[in-house]
mmCIF file of C-alpha atoms and ligand atoms in Angstrom:
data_model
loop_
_atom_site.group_PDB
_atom_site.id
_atom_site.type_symbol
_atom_site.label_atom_id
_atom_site.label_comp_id
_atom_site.label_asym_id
_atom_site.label_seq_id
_atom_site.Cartn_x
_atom_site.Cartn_y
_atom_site.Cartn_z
ATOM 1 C CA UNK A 229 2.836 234.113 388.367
ATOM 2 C CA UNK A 230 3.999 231.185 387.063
ATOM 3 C CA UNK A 231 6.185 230.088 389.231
ATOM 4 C CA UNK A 232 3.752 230.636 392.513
ATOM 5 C CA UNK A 233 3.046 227.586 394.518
ATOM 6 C CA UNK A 234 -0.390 226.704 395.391
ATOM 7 C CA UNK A 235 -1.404 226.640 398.780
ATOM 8 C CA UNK A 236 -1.850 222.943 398.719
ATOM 9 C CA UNK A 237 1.977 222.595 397.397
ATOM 10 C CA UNK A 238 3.150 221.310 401.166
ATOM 11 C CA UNK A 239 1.258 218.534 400.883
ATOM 12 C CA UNK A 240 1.731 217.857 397.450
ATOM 13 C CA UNK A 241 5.473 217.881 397.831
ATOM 14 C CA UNK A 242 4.938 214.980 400.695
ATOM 15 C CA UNK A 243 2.709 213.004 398.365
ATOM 16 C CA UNK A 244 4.865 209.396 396.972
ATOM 17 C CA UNK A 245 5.800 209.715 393.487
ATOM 18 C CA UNK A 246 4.770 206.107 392.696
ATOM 19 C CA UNK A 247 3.857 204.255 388.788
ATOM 20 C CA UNK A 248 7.122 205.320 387.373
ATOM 21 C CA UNK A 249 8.368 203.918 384.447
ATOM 22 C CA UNK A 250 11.358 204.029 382.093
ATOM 23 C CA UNK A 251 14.150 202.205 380.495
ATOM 24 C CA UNK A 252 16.760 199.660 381.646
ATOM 25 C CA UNK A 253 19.571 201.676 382.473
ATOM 26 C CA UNK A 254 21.936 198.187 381.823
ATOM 27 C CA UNK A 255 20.618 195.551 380.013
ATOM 28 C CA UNK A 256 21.319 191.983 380.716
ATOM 29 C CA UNK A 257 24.123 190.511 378.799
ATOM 30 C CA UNK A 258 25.675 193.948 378.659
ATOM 31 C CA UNK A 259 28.884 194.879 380.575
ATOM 32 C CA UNK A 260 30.136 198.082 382.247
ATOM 33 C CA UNK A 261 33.904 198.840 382.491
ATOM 34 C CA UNK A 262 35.315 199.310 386.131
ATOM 35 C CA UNK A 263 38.622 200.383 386.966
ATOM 36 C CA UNK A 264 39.764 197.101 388.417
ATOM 37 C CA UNK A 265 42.401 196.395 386.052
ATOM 38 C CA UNK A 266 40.902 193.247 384.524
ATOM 39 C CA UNK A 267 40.355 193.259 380.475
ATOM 40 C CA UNK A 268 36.735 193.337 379.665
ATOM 41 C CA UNK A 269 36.998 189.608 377.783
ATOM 42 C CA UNK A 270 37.959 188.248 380.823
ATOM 43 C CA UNK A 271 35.739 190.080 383.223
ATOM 44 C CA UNK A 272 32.985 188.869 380.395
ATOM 45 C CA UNK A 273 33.414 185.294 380.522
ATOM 46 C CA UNK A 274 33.597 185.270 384.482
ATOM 47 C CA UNK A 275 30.069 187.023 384.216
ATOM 48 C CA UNK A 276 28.521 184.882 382.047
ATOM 49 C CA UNK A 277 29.984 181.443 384.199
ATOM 50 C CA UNK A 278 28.464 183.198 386.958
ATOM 51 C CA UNK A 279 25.532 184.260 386.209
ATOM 52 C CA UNK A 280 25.164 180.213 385.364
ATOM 53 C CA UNK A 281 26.348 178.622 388.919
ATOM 54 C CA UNK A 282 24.246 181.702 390.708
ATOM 55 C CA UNK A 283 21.250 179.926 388.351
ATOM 56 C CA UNK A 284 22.377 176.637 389.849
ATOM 57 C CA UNK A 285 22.663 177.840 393.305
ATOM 58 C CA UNK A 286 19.479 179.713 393.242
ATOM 59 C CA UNK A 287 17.980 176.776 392.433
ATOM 60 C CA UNK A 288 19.887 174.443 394.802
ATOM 61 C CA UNK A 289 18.961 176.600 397.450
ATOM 62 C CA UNK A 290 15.388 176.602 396.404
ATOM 63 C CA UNK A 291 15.479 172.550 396.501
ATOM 64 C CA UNK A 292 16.527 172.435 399.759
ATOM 65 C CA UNK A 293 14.045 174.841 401.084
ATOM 66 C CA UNK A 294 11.352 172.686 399.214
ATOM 67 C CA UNK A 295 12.709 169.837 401.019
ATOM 68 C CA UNK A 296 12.853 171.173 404.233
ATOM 69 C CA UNK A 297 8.989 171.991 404.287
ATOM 70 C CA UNK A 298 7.974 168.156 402.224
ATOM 71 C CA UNK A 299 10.522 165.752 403.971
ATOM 72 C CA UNK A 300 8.746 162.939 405.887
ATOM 73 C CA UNK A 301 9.489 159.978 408.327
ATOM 74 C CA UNK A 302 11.437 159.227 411.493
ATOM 75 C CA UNK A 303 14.510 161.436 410.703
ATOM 76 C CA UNK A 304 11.991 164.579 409.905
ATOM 77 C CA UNK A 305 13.707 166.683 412.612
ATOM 78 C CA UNK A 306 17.016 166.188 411.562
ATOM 79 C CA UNK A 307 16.724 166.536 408.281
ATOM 80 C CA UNK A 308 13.689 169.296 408.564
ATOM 81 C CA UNK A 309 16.941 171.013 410.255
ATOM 82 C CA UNK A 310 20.075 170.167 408.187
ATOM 83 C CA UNK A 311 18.328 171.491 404.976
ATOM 84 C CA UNK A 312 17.206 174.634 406.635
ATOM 85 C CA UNK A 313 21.250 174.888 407.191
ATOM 86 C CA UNK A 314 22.468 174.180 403.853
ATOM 87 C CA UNK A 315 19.442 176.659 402.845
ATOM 88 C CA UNK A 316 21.057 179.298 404.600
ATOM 89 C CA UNK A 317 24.168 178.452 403.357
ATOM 90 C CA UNK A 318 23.540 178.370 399.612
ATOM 91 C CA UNK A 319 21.592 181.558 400.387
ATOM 92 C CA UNK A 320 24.702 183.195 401.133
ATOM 93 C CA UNK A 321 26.187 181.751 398.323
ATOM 94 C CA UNK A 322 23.776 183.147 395.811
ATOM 95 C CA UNK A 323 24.575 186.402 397.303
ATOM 96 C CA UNK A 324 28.553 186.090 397.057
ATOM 97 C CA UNK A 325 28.015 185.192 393.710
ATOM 98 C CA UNK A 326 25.912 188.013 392.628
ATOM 99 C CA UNK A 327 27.496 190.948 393.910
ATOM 100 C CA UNK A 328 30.492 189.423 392.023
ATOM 101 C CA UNK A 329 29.051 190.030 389.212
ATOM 102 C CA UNK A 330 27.813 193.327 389.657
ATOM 103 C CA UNK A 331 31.425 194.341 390.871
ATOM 104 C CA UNK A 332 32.508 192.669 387.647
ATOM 105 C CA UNK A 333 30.017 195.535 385.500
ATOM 106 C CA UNK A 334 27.724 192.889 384.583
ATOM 107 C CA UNK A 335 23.887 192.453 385.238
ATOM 108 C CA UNK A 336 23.275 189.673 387.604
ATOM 109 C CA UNK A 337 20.167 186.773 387.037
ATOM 110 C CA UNK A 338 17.729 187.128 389.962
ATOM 111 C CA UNK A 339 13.948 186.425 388.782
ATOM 112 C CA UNK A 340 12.336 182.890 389.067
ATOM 113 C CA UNK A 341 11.200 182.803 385.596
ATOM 114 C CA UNK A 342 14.532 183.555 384.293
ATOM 115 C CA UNK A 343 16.632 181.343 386.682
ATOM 116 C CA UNK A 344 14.634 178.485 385.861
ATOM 117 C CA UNK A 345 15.014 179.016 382.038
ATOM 118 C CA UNK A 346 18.918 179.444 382.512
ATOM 119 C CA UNK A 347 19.280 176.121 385.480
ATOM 120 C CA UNK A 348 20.951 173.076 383.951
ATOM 121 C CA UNK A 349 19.623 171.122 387.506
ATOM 122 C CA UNK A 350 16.365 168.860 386.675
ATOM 123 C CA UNK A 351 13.099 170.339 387.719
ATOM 124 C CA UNK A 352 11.382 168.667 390.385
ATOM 125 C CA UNK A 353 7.914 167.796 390.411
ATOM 126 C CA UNK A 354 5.290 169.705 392.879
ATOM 127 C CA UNK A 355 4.762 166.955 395.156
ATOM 128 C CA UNK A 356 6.479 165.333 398.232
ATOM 129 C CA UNK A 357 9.109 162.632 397.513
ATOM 130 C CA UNK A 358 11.011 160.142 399.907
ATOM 131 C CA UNK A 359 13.640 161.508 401.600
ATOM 132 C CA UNK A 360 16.360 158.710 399.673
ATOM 133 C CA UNK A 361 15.112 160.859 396.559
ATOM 134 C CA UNK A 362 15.335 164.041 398.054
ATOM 135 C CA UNK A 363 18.693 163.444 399.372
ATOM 136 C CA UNK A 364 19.551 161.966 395.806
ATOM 137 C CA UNK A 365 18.151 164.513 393.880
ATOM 138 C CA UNK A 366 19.741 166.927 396.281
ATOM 139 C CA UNK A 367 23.293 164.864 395.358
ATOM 140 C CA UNK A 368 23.038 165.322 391.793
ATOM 141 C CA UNK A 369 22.226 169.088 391.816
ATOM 142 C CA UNK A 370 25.360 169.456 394.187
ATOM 143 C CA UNK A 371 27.529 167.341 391.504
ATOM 144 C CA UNK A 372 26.454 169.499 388.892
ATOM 145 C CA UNK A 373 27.331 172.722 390.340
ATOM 146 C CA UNK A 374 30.843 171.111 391.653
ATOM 147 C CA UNK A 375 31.675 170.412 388.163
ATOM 148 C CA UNK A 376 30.688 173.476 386.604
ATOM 149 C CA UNK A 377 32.498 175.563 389.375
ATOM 150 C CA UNK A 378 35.615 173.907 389.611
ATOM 151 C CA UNK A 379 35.782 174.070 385.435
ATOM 152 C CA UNK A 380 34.773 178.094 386.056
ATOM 153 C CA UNK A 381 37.486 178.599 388.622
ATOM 154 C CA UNK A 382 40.396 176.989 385.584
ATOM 155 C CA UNK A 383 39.001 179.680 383.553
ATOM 156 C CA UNK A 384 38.907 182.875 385.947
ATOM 157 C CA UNK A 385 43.005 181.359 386.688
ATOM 158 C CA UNK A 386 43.875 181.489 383.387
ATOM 159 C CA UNK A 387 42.251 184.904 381.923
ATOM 160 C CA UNK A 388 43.533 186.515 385.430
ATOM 161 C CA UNK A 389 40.442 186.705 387.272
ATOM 162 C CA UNK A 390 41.705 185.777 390.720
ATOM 163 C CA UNK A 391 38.808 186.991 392.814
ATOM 164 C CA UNK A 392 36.862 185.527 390.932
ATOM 165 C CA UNK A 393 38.815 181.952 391.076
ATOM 166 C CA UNK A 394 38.746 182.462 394.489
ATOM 167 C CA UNK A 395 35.084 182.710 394.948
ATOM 168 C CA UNK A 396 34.365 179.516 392.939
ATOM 169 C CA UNK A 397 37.275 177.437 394.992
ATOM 170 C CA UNK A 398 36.899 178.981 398.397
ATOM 171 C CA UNK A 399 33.242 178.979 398.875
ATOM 172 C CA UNK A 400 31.004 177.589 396.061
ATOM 173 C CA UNK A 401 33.635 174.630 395.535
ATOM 174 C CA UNK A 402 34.540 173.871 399.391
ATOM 175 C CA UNK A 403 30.812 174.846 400.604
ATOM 176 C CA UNK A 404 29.364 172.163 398.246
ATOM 177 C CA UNK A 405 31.962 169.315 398.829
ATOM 178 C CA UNK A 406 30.714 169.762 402.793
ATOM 179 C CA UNK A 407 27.088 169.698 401.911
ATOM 180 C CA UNK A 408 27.472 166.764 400.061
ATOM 181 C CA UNK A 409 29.732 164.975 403.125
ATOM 182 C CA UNK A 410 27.070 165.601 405.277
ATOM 183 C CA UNK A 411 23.815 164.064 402.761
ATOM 184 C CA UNK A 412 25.131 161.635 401.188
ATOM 185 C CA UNK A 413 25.935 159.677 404.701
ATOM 186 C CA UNK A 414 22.076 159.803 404.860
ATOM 187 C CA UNK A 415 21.733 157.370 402.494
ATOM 188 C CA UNK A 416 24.706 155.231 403.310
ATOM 189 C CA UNK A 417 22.813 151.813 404.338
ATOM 190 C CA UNK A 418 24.195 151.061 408.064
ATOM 191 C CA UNK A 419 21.885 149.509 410.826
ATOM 192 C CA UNK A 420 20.401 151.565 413.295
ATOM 193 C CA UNK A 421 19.454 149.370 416.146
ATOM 194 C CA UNK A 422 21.750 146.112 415.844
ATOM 195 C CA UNK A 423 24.930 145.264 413.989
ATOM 196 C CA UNK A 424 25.068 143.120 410.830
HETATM 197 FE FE1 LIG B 101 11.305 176.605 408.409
#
């Protein structure tokens, strides 16, 4: 009978499935439609902005995680502890930003290889740097972000994207500003032990 079962089907039924293989079932670049009473151009164009600040902030996170293991010299602690912060912070960042664009019916970046072809920050070399170029190089990659993001958040305003203007200006926008408050008065030259 053909439709029998063996009597070794029990514990075929519990064996994993695993090796399987087939296509994309949304390819990146390509956009879904959800009922969420945006027009498709517009929930388009807030995709593809996003899916270039979450390559930003994937990488700015991954900088200050970098930094956090490499920095050296007699503010280690501190700073071995305020990147770990912003770390966590731009982590949830990167998240905010993705499911965004998921919600939006577009694919989201999310693979090394193809964030750092898509980043617009600098790559930094392998090694350990000083910690006034860490904190600078940390700067710049904040800057960039800030400007793309606020420029992203005019955009979402004026197609009618407002969650997705809100994103950008609520967190990416205000969360980098404070980042930068709190590095770049690590490099601000004051004296330490006696005044000027
Ligand atoms: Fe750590």
């Amino acid at each position: 009978m053909a439709n029998q079962k063996s009597p070794g089907s029990a514990v075929d039924r519990a064996r994993p499935i695993d090796h399987q293989k087939a296509h994309e079932i949304q390819a990146y670049g390509h956009m879904i439609h959800r009922p969420i009473a945006l027009s498709e151009s517009a929930a388009q164009q807030s995709v593809e902005n996003l899916n270039q600040v979450l390559a930003d902030t994937i990488t700015l996170r991954d900088l200050y995680k970098k930094h956090h293991w490499q920095t050296a010299g007699p503010t280690f602690h501190q700073l071995h502890l305020l990147f770990d912060a912003h770390y966590e912070e731009q982590n949830e960042l990167v998240d905010m930003i993705a499911e965004r664009i998921q919600m939006l019916g577009g694919v989201t970046i999310a693979m090394a290889p193809d964030v750092a072809e898509t980043t617009i920050i600098p790559r930094a070399p392998k090694g350990r740097e000083e910690v006034p170029v860490q904190v600078s190089r940390l700067l710049h990659a904040h800057e960039i972000v800030l400007e793309e993001a606020r420029s992203m958040a005019r955009q979402a305003a004026a197609s009618g994207d407002d969650g997705t203007n809100d994103l950008l200006v609520s967190d990416v926008v205000r969360g980098n500003e404070k980042q930068v408050w709190f590095l770049s008065e690590h490099v601000v030259d004051v004296p330490l032990v006696r005044a000027d």
